[in-house]
């Protein structure tokens, strides 16, 4: 069995205490939520932090809250399993719940967090595309104070985020979707049910009658971060949903992504699939919008 | 059908409670006082000459107790084909040369794993890299790099089978079908990685606990490589978490733990990581299969020409047997009046391929079955009809090779067609859906003696006691397949006892009777079951004598052991309890323990096996034609394994087989860059898991195999064969894409149904 190298394990009780520890630990310190990404990397020697700062004992950090006015808030240690089954999320943000439920397996969902999934910044992260499409904001706190950042500006590359120095994400919020809006996320991989996503697409579509009034479209696992497809969005706006226009949007989205060949799929296959999934995600989102 | 009280019942598995509660002790769980931890240094190069190895820095690291290389060990090669010493091509640690990435070069034993790991990084090996060969075509080209000096052609085994006149058969055929198939390597991916721990006693004797399928083979080969006597080596098999053919040879860590325990006087343990297993572990043979079959207009087969190149990797491992069985299974299932086979086992600079569930048959039968379905289409026949027309039946003989005593193949074909609503679904296919069939036959143990043993193929000892209990000692190796339970059931049935009346001790070469060739080739239920029955019969003869004398019975009576009693048939009143009968026998013999030895070695059963299993499986799939993703909706299986000893265990074998077949057909493959394996973890090695399992229905076709214990045959490996061809045919009927090169990937399907130019963005 792979073994972990030696590290110190700290369990702060407040966000402030966590940030203090993080700052004093510097490059040697690492925040840990569920550890389902972090501990794997440590076992493989890809990361060797000397201090682990667990966020799990910070009171209230696992809050999931919803109000019609402020929308949805997901705390940093809210579990994937809790997000997947929370009644308010299931009712008002079904695509967010589905993305969480589609992540990993029961055991991992009972340990891992949605915020951890984002902070890990994998281009294949299953929770990112939906939250991007729905215009989520991350709430950040550091030694210098608090700041908010649109999720769209959060990802900087594989494993890289906009977090600076001893900053952490305390929560993320998702605005209440506009009237007539629906969202959907589709992903695909070689194994089927439990696998790292090879191509993913999420859309939030706002319908006016049967015309697509607005759409936000993101493609996962086909670039260094989840990528927005503004050209595809543009061509959809103001048009009724038809197979023709979906095909065209898919084609444009393909050009807006930058798939590579890796162990999970070839660039060629990814290129073909982006168009299919983008079209399907928009269609599914519009159906959901119309059903609301 | 005979009536049984324990055989054929849902008896809970012997190991179920221990595994469910986590108390089962596997090799890596064993901790001995003063134990050292071993690690292996592996070659980073696919083919290279070793110029020098400097271990001095590693040996000087505090905590390191022993460092060895190929120079420190007896120069004894090993391999399971002892009958043909030429094929024994492996040293425990590389001598002079490495032949694949992961080849074992040196071993370290230290007080903890971290130190052992650090010591590996302190060993300096100077290599001169040699050109490598990574596929069979390159390996047999003129002037190709040679892997082993003894084998300048790189073809280490060449096996031929001929009967009938194939050329004449083709000339007289109305339709001749010729295809080339390729199949890929997959991993056994047993959940327990290989592990062994050895201890050396003060007399110099070795005890080795090891995760193996073949304790007796390990005992013999470890003794010869250590230059010891066999009886001075004791192998104990603890709980084993699966083998599937990947744990049936002596391996480096088994040798090193024993050798280093001897050298240091301390126990030494090695446990491989999953990454090592994927990087360097055994695999299923990739093969290139050329197959030509002749038919009459009405579908009758006239003959077959079958030529196979097995990609063996760097060493023979179990490749010779896979070559042999591939040839035999090319001629199974259907009646081939003439047959010609040539199989060549070829070295390449990749991890050695070896035995894996089905052992050459999954590859041969993927070709057979796909070709039968192609032929059915071209002859305008239903694929099941064409199969029934040519199916083997009970009593069929394969010239000079085997006699099929029981065969429920046609019944299985008919049953599976009915269960799956085959006719209706083929006639009125739904868009995107397809249904396909695959069949199998397999051996119930091998009759061949390439291990060259003087002992019986399987043996058992039964001790009975006057408290009405029995102790079964057997060398049969339960590796999770459940043979401990099966042989206990057979003994309980035979002696008329309950499962809880029987204690079992298995697979400890110093305690359990010599010998057994191990858990492979689907042999234990039949072979060891027969050995157990043989011992039980001897016990019963004594008990019957005692009861007969006690009641002064007429000598013509037949006796029975049932419900804990021994009595003349039809006269339970004239009987004794089992314990009383045992007591009486002992009393009559001045207390001599009542013990019997049983054994089984097939005799006069041909060259292959004493009995064949058969079966048919239908798969239904739905294919997303835009993404190429295949969703398997359901499996229907009808199989003939003779008497089913334990229905749940048989169904467990089927479920496990489907899981492996799914992976083989659709998702599992090694991604290689030359000789380097790139996907060395379960994230990137796509083995299906519980969530991917489609629903499945099964029917056991009842036959009674006269050579089997209580009519039983195998149910372990054959079932792993039909799934890939069934899925391939179902995908064809859904999409028109015919797979001739496994695996069936979404990309291959898309390219076939919607070919298009390579888009520019692919170049990025
Ligand atoms: C078997 C298995 C299957 C998986 N399947 C999937 C899958 O299908 N889809 C998928 O998307 N992922 C999958 N994953 C990956 C993983 O489980 C998810 O990414 C998970 O959501 C990570 O959450 P965590 O709480 O465990 O994060 P951790 O491992 O604790 O942290 C991940 C990273 O984020 C940082 N971090 C965590 N919290 C914060 C914070 N509040 N502020 C700043 N930085 C922070 C950590 O320092 C670390 O670098 C799988 C993992 C496993 C082991």
CSV table of N, CA, C and O in Angstrom, one decimal, chain B residues 183-267:
chain,number,residue,atom,x,y,z
B,183,UNK,N,-6.9,-9.2,-30.3
B,183,UNK,CA,-7.5,-9.0,-28.9
B,183,UNK,C,-6.3,-8.5,-28.1
B,183,UNK,O,-5.2,-8.7,-28.4
B,184,UNK,N,-6.7,-7.7,-27.0
B,184,UNK,CA,-5.8,-6.9,-26.3
B,184,UNK,C,-5.5,-7.5,-24.9
B,184,UNK,O,-6.1,-8.5,-24.5
B,185,UNK,N,-4.5,-6.9,-24.2
B,185,UNK,CA,-4.2,-7.4,-22.9
B,185,UNK,C,-5.1,-6.7,-21.9
B,185,UNK,O,-5.5,-5.6,-22.0
B,186,UNK,N,-5.5,-7.5,-20.8
B,186,UNK,CA,-6.2,-6.9,-19.7
B,186,UNK,C,-5.6,-7.4,-18.4
B,186,UNK,O,-4.9,-8.4,-18.4
B,187,UNK,N,-5.9,-6.7,-17.3
B,187,UNK,CA,-5.3,-7.1,-16.0
B,187,UNK,C,-6.3,-8.0,-15.2
B,187,UNK,O,-7.5,-7.9,-15.3
B,188,UNK,N,-5.7,-8.9,-14.5
B,188,UNK,CA,-6.5,-9.7,-13.5
B,188,UNK,C,-7.2,-8.8,-12.5
B,188,UNK,O,-8.3,-9.0,-12.1
B,189,UNK,N,-6.4,-7.7,-12.1
B,189,UNK,CA,-7.0,-6.7,-11.2
B,189,UNK,C,-7.6,-7.4,-10.0
B,189,UNK,O,-8.6,-6.9,-9.5
B,190,UNK,N,-7.0,-8.5,-9.5
B,190,UNK,CA,-7.5,-9.0,-8.2
B,190,UNK,C,-7.4,-7.9,-7.1
B,190,UNK,O,-6.5,-7.1,-7.2
B,191,UNK,N,-8.3,-7.9,-6.2
B,191,UNK,CA,-8.3,-6.8,-5.2
B,191,UNK,C,-7.2,-6.9,-4.2
B,191,UNK,O,-6.7,-5.9,-3.6
B,192,UNK,N,-6.7,-8.1,-4.0
B,192,UNK,CA,-5.6,-8.2,-3.1
B,192,UNK,C,-4.3,-8.3,-3.9
B,192,UNK,O,-4.0,-9.3,-4.6
B,193,UNK,N,-3.4,-7.3,-3.8
B,193,UNK,CA,-2.2,-7.3,-4.5
B,193,UNK,C,-1.3,-8.5,-4.0
B,193,UNK,O,-1.5,-8.9,-2.9
B,194,UNK,N,-0.4,-8.9,-4.8
B,194,UNK,CA,0.5,-10.0,-4.4
B,194,UNK,C,1.2,-9.7,-3.1
B,194,UNK,O,1.6,-8.5,-2.9
B,195,UNK,N,1.4,-10.7,-2.2
B,195,UNK,CA,2.0,-10.5,-0.9
B,195,UNK,C,2.6,-11.8,-0.5
B,195,UNK,O,2.0,-12.9,-0.7
B,196,UNK,N,3.8,-11.7,0.2
B,196,UNK,CA,4.3,-13.0,0.8
B,196,UNK,C,5.2,-12.6,2.0
B,196,UNK,O,5.7,-11.5,2.1
B,197,UNK,N,5.2,-13.5,2.9
B,197,UNK,CA,6.1,-13.3,4.1
B,197,UNK,C,6.7,-14.7,4.4
B,197,UNK,O,6.0,-15.7,4.5
B,198,UNK,N,8.0,-14.7,4.7
B,198,UNK,CA,8.7,-15.9,4.9
B,198,UNK,C,9.4,-15.9,6.2
B,198,UNK,O,9.8,-14.8,6.7
B,199,UNK,N,9.6,-17.1,6.8
B,199,UNK,CA,10.3,-17.2,8.1
B,199,UNK,C,11.2,-18.4,7.9
B,199,UNK,O,10.8,-19.4,7.3
B,200,UNK,N,12.4,-18.3,8.5
B,200,UNK,CA,13.3,-19.4,8.5
B,200,UNK,C,13.5,-19.9,9.9
B,200,UNK,O,13.9,-19.1,10.8
B,201,UNK,N,13.4,-21.2,10.1
B,201,UNK,CA,13.6,-21.7,11.5
B,201,UNK,C,15.0,-22.1,11.7
B,201,UNK,O,15.9,-22.0,10.8
B,202,UNK,N,15.3,-22.5,13.0
B,202,UNK,CA,16.7,-22.7,13.3
B,202,UNK,C,17.3,-23.9,12.6
B,202,UNK,O,18.6,-24.0,12.5
B,203,UNK,N,16.5,-24.8,12.1
B,203,UNK,CA,17.0,-25.9,11.3
B,203,UNK,C,17.2,-25.5,9.8
B,203,UNK,O,17.5,-26.4,9.0
B,204,UNK,N,16.9,-24.3,9.5
B,204,UNK,CA,17.0,-23.8,8.1
B,204,UNK,C,15.8,-24.1,7.3
B,204,UNK,O,15.9,-23.8,6.1
B,205,UNK,N,14.7,-24.5,7.9
B,205,UNK,CA,13.5,-24.8,7.1
B,205,UNK,C,12.7,-23.5,6.9
B,205,UNK,O,12.7,-22.6,7.7
B,206,UNK,N,12.1,-23.4,5.7
B,206,UNK,CA,11.4,-22.2,5.3
B,206,UNK,C,9.9,-22.4,5.5
B,206,UNK,O,9.4,-23.4,5.0
B,207,UNK,N,9.2,-21.4,6.0
B,207,UNK,CA,7.8,-21.3,6.0
B,207,UNK,C,7.4,-20.0,5.2
B,207,UNK,O,7.9,-19.0,5.6
B,208,UNK,N,6.6,-20.2,4.2
B,208,UNK,CA,6.2,-19.0,3.4
B,208,UNK,C,4.7,-18.9,3.3
B,208,UNK,O,4.0,-19.8,2.9
B,209,UNK,N,4.2,-17.8,3.8
B,209,UNK,CA,2.8,-17.5,3.7
B,209,UNK,C,2.7,-16.7,2.4
B,209,UNK,O,3.4,-15.6,2.3
B,210,UNK,N,1.8,-17.0,1.5
B,210,UNK,CA,1.8,-16.3,0.3
B,210,UNK,C,0.4,-16.3,-0.4
B,210,UNK,O,-0.3,-17.3,-0.3
B,211,UNK,N,0.2,-15.2,-1.1
B,211,UNK,CA,-1.1,-15.1,-1.8
B,211,UNK,C,-1.0,-15.8,-3.1
B,211,UNK,O,-0.5,-15.2,-4.1
B,212,UNK,N,-1.3,-17.0,-3.1
B,212,UNK,CA,-1.1,-17.9,-4.3
B,212,UNK,C,-2.3,-18.7,-4.7
B,212,UNK,O,-3.1,-19.1,-3.8
B,213,UNK,N,-2.4,-19.2,-5.9
B,213,UNK,CA,-3.4,-20.2,-6.3
B,213,UNK,C,-2.8,-21.6,-6.3
B,213,UNK,O,-3.5,-22.5,-6.5
B,214,UNK,N,-1.4,-21.7,-6.2
B,214,UNK,CA,-0.8,-23.0,-6.4
B,214,UNK,C,0.3,-23.3,-5.3
B,214,UNK,O,1.5,-23.3,-5.6
B,215,UNK,N,-0.2,-23.6,-4.1
B,215,UNK,CA,0.8,-23.8,-3.0
B,215,UNK,C,1.8,-24.9,-3.3
B,215,UNK,O,3.0,-24.7,-3.1
B,216,UNK,N,1.4,-26.0,-3.9
B,216,UNK,CA,2.3,-27.1,-4.2
B,216,UNK,C,3.3,-26.7,-5.2
B,216,UNK,O,4.5,-27.0,-5.1
B,217,UNK,N,2.9,-26.0,-6.3
B,217,UNK,CA,3.8,-25.6,-7.3
B,217,UNK,C,4.9,-24.6,-6.7
B,217,UNK,O,6.1,-24.7,-7.0
B,218,UNK,N,4.4,-23.7,-5.9
B,218,UNK,CA,5.4,-22.8,-5.2
B,218,UNK,C,6.4,-23.6,-4.3
B,218,UNK,O,7.6,-23.3,-4.3
B,219,UNK,N,5.8,-24.6,-3.6
B,219,UNK,CA,6.7,-25.4,-2.8
B,219,UNK,C,7.9,-26.0,-3.6
B,219,UNK,O,9.0,-25.9,-3.3
B,220,UNK,N,7.5,-26.6,-4.7
B,220,UNK,CA,8.5,-27.3,-5.6
B,220,UNK,C,9.5,-26.3,-6.2
B,220,UNK,O,10.7,-26.5,-6.1
B,221,UNK,N,8.9,-25.2,-6.8
B,221,UNK,CA,9.8,-24.3,-7.5
B,221,UNK,C,10.7,-23.5,-6.5
B,221,UNK,O,11.8,-23.1,-6.8
B,222,UNK,N,10.1,-23.1,-5.3
B,222,UNK,CA,10.9,-22.4,-4.3
B,222,UNK,C,12.0,-23.3,-3.8
B,222,UNK,O,13.2,-22.9,-3.7
B,223,UNK,N,11.7,-24.6,-3.6
B,223,UNK,CA,12.8,-25.5,-3.2
B,223,UNK,C,13.9,-25.6,-4.2
B,223,UNK,O,15.1,-25.5,-3.9
B,224,UNK,N,13.5,-25.7,-5.5
B,224,UNK,CA,14.6,-25.9,-6.5
B,224,UNK,C,15.4,-24.6,-6.6
B,224,UNK,O,16.6,-24.6,-6.8
B,225,UNK,N,14.7,-23.4,-6.6
B,225,UNK,CA,15.5,-22.2,-6.7
B,225,UNK,C,16.4,-21.9,-5.5
B,225,UNK,O,17.4,-21.2,-5.6
B,226,UNK,N,15.9,-22.4,-4.3
B,226,UNK,CA,16.8,-22.1,-3.1
B,226,UNK,C,17.8,-23.3,-2.9
B,226,UNK,O,18.5,-23.3,-2.0
B,227,UNK,N,17.7,-24.3,-3.8
B,227,UNK,CA,18.5,-25.5,-3.7
B,227,UNK,C,18.3,-26.2,-2.4
B,227,UNK,O,19.2,-26.5,-1.7
B,228,UNK,N,17.0,-26.3,-2.1
B,228,UNK,CA,16.6,-27.1,-0.9
B,228,UNK,C,15.8,-28.3,-1.2
B,228,UNK,O,15.4,-28.4,-2.4
B,229,UNK,N,15.5,-29.1,-0.2
B,229,UNK,CA,14.6,-30.2,-0.5
B,229,UNK,C,13.1,-29.7,-0.3
B,229,UNK,O,12.9,-28.8,0.5
B,230,UNK,N,12.3,-30.3,-1.2
B,230,UNK,CA,10.9,-29.8,-1.1
B,230,UNK,C,10.3,-29.9,0.2
B,230,UNK,O,9.6,-28.9,0.6
B,231,UNK,N,10.5,-30.9,1.0
B,231,UNK,CA,9.9,-31.0,2.3
B,231,UNK,C,10.4,-30.1,3.3
B,231,UNK,O,9.9,-29.9,4.4
B,232,UNK,N,11.5,-29.4,3.0
B,232,UNK,CA,12.1,-28.4,3.9
B,232,UNK,C,11.4,-27.0,3.6
B,232,UNK,O,11.8,-26.0,4.3
B,233,UNK,N,10.5,-27.0,2.7
B,233,UNK,CA,9.8,-25.7,2.4
B,233,UNK,C,8.3,-25.9,2.7
B,233,UNK,O,7.7,-26.9,2.2
B,234,UNK,N,7.8,-25.1,3.5
B,234,UNK,CA,6.4,-25.2,3.8
B,234,UNK,C,5.6,-23.9,3.3
B,234,UNK,O,6.0,-22.8,3.6
B,235,UNK,N,4.6,-24.2,2.5
B,235,UNK,CA,3.8,-23.1,1.9
B,235,UNK,C,2.4,-23.1,2.6
B,235,UNK,O,1.8,-24.1,2.6
B,236,UNK,N,2.1,-21.9,3.1
B,236,UNK,CA,0.7,-21.7,3.7
B,236,UNK,C,0.0,-20.7,2.9
B,236,UNK,O,0.5,-19.6,2.7
B,237,UNK,N,-1.2,-21.0,2.5
B,237,UNK,CA,-2.0,-20.1,1.8
B,237,UNK,C,-3.1,-19.5,2.7
B,237,UNK,O,-4.0,-20.2,3.1
B,238,UNK,N,-2.9,-18.2,3.1
B,238,UNK,CA,-4.0,-17.6,4.0
B,238,UNK,C,-5.2,-17.3,3.1
B,238,UNK,O,-5.3,-17.8,2.0
B,239,UNK,N,-6.1,-16.5,3.6
B,239,UNK,CA,-7.2,-16.0,2.7
B,239,UNK,C,-6.5,-15.3,1.5
B,239,UNK,O,-5.5,-14.6,1.7
B,240,UNK,N,-7.1,-15.5,0.3
B,240,UNK,CA,-6.6,-14.9,-0.9
B,240,UNK,C,-7.7,-14.1,-1.5
B,240,UNK,O,-8.8,-14.6,-1.7
B,241,UNK,N,-7.4,-12.8,-1.9
B,241,UNK,CA,-8.3,-12.0,-2.5
B,241,UNK,C,-8.3,-12.0,-4.0
B,241,UNK,O,-8.1,-11.0,-4.7
B,242,UNK,N,-8.5,-13.2,-4.5
B,242,UNK,CA,-8.6,-13.3,-6.0
B,242,UNK,C,-7.3,-13.6,-6.7
B,242,UNK,O,-6.2,-13.2,-6.2
B,243,UNK,N,-7.3,-14.4,-7.8
B,243,UNK,CA,-6.1,-14.7,-8.5
B,243,UNK,C,-6.4,-14.6,-10.0
B,243,UNK,O,-5.6,-14.0,-10.7
B,244,UNK,N,-7.4,-15.3,-10.5
B,244,UNK,CA,-7.8,-15.2,-11.9
B,244,UNK,C,-6.7,-15.7,-12.8
B,244,UNK,O,-6.7,-15.3,-14.0
B,245,UNK,N,-5.7,-16.4,-12.3
B,245,UNK,CA,-4.6,-16.9,-13.2
B,245,UNK,C,-3.3,-16.1,-12.9
B,245,UNK,O,-2.3,-16.5,-13.4
B,246,UNK,N,-3.5,-15.0,-12.2
B,246,UNK,CA,-2.3,-14.1,-12.1
B,246,UNK,C,-1.4,-14.5,-10.9
B,246,UNK,O,-0.4,-13.9,-10.7
B,247,UNK,N,-1.8,-15.5,-10.1
B,247,UNK,CA,-1.0,-15.9,-9.0
B,247,UNK,C,-0.7,-17.4,-9.1
B,247,UNK,O,-0.9,-18.1,-8.1
B,248,UNK,N,-0.3,-17.9,-10.3
B,248,UNK,CA,-0.1,-19.3,-10.4
B,248,UNK,C,1.3,-19.7,-10.8
B,248,UNK,O,1.5,-20.8,-11.2
B,249,UNK,N,2.2,-18.8,-10.5
B,249,UNK,CA,3.6,-19.2,-10.7
B,249,UNK,C,4.5,-18.7,-9.5
B,249,UNK,O,4.0,-17.8,-8.8
B,250,UNK,N,5.7,-19.3,-9.4
B,250,UNK,CA,6.6,-18.7,-8.4
B,250,UNK,C,7.0,-17.3,-8.9
B,250,UNK,O,7.2,-17.1,-10.1
B,251,UNK,N,7.0,-16.4,-8.0
B,251,UNK,CA,7.3,-15.0,-8.4
B,251,UNK,C,8.4,-14.4,-7.5
B,251,UNK,O,8.7,-15.0,-6.4
B,252,UNK,N,9.0,-13.4,-8.0
B,252,UNK,CA,10.2,-12.8,-7.4
B,252,UNK,C,10.1,-12.6,-5.9
B,252,UNK,O,11.0,-12.9,-5.1
B,253,UNK,N,9.0,-12.0,-5.5
B,253,UNK,CA,8.8,-11.6,-4.1
B,253,UNK,C,8.8,-12.8,-3.2
B,253,UNK,O,9.2,-12.8,-2.0
B,254,UNK,N,8.2,-13.9,-3.7
B,254,UNK,CA,8.1,-15.2,-2.9
B,254,UNK,C,9.5,-15.7,-2.7
B,254,UNK,O,9.9,-16.1,-1.6
B,255,UNK,N,10.3,-15.7,-3.8
B,255,UNK,CA,11.7,-16.2,-3.7
B,255,UNK,C,12.5,-15.2,-2.8
B,255,UNK,O,13.1,-15.7,-1.8
B,256,UNK,N,12.3,-13.9,-3.0
B,256,UNK,CA,13.2,-13.0,-2.2
B,256,UNK,C,12.8,-13.0,-0.7
B,256,UNK,O,13.7,-12.9,0.1
B,257,UNK,N,11.5,-13.1,-0.4
B,257,UNK,CA,11.2,-13.1,1.1
B,257,UNK,C,11.8,-14.4,1.7
B,257,UNK,O,12.4,-14.3,2.8
B,258,UNK,N,11.8,-15.5,1.0
B,258,UNK,CA,12.4,-16.7,1.6
B,258,UNK,C,13.9,-16.6,1.6
B,258,UNK,O,14.5,-16.9,2.7
B,259,UNK,N,14.5,-16.2,0.5
B,259,UNK,CA,16.0,-16.1,0.5
B,259,UNK,C,16.5,-15.1,1.5
B,259,UNK,O,17.5,-15.4,2.2
B,260,UNK,N,15.8,-14.0,1.6
B,260,UNK,CA,16.3,-13.0,2.6
B,260,UNK,C,16.0,-13.4,4.0
B,260,UNK,O,16.8,-13.0,4.9
B,261,UNK,N,14.9,-14.1,4.2
B,261,UNK,CA,14.7,-14.6,5.6
B,261,UNK,C,15.8,-15.6,6.0
B,261,UNK,O,16.2,-15.6,7.2
B,262,UNK,N,16.2,-16.4,5.1
B,262,UNK,CA,17.3,-17.3,5.3
B,262,UNK,C,18.6,-16.5,5.6
B,262,UNK,O,19.3,-16.9,6.6
B,263,UNK,N,18.8,-15.5,4.8
B,263,UNK,CA,20.1,-14.7,5.0
B,263,UNK,C,20.1,-13.9,6.3
B,263,UNK,O,21.2,-13.8,6.9
B,264,UNK,N,19.0,-13.3,6.6
B,264,UNK,CA,19.0,-12.4,7.8
B,264,UNK,C,18.5,-13.1,9.1
B,264,UNK,O,18.7,-12.6,10.2
B,265,UNK,N,17.9,-14.3,9.0
B,265,UNK,CA,17.3,-14.9,10.2
B,265,UNK,C,16.1,-14.2,10.7
B,265,UNK,O,15.5,-14.6,11.7
B,266,UNK,N,15.6,-13.2,9.9
B,266,UNK,CA,14.4,-12.5,10.3
B,266,UNK,C,13.3,-12.8,9.3
B,266,UNK,O,13.6,-12.9,8.1
B,267,UNK,N,12.0,-12.7,9.7
B,267,UNK,CA,10.9,-12.8,8.8
B,267,UNK,C,11.0,-11.6,7.8
B,267,UNK,O,11.3,-10.5,8.2
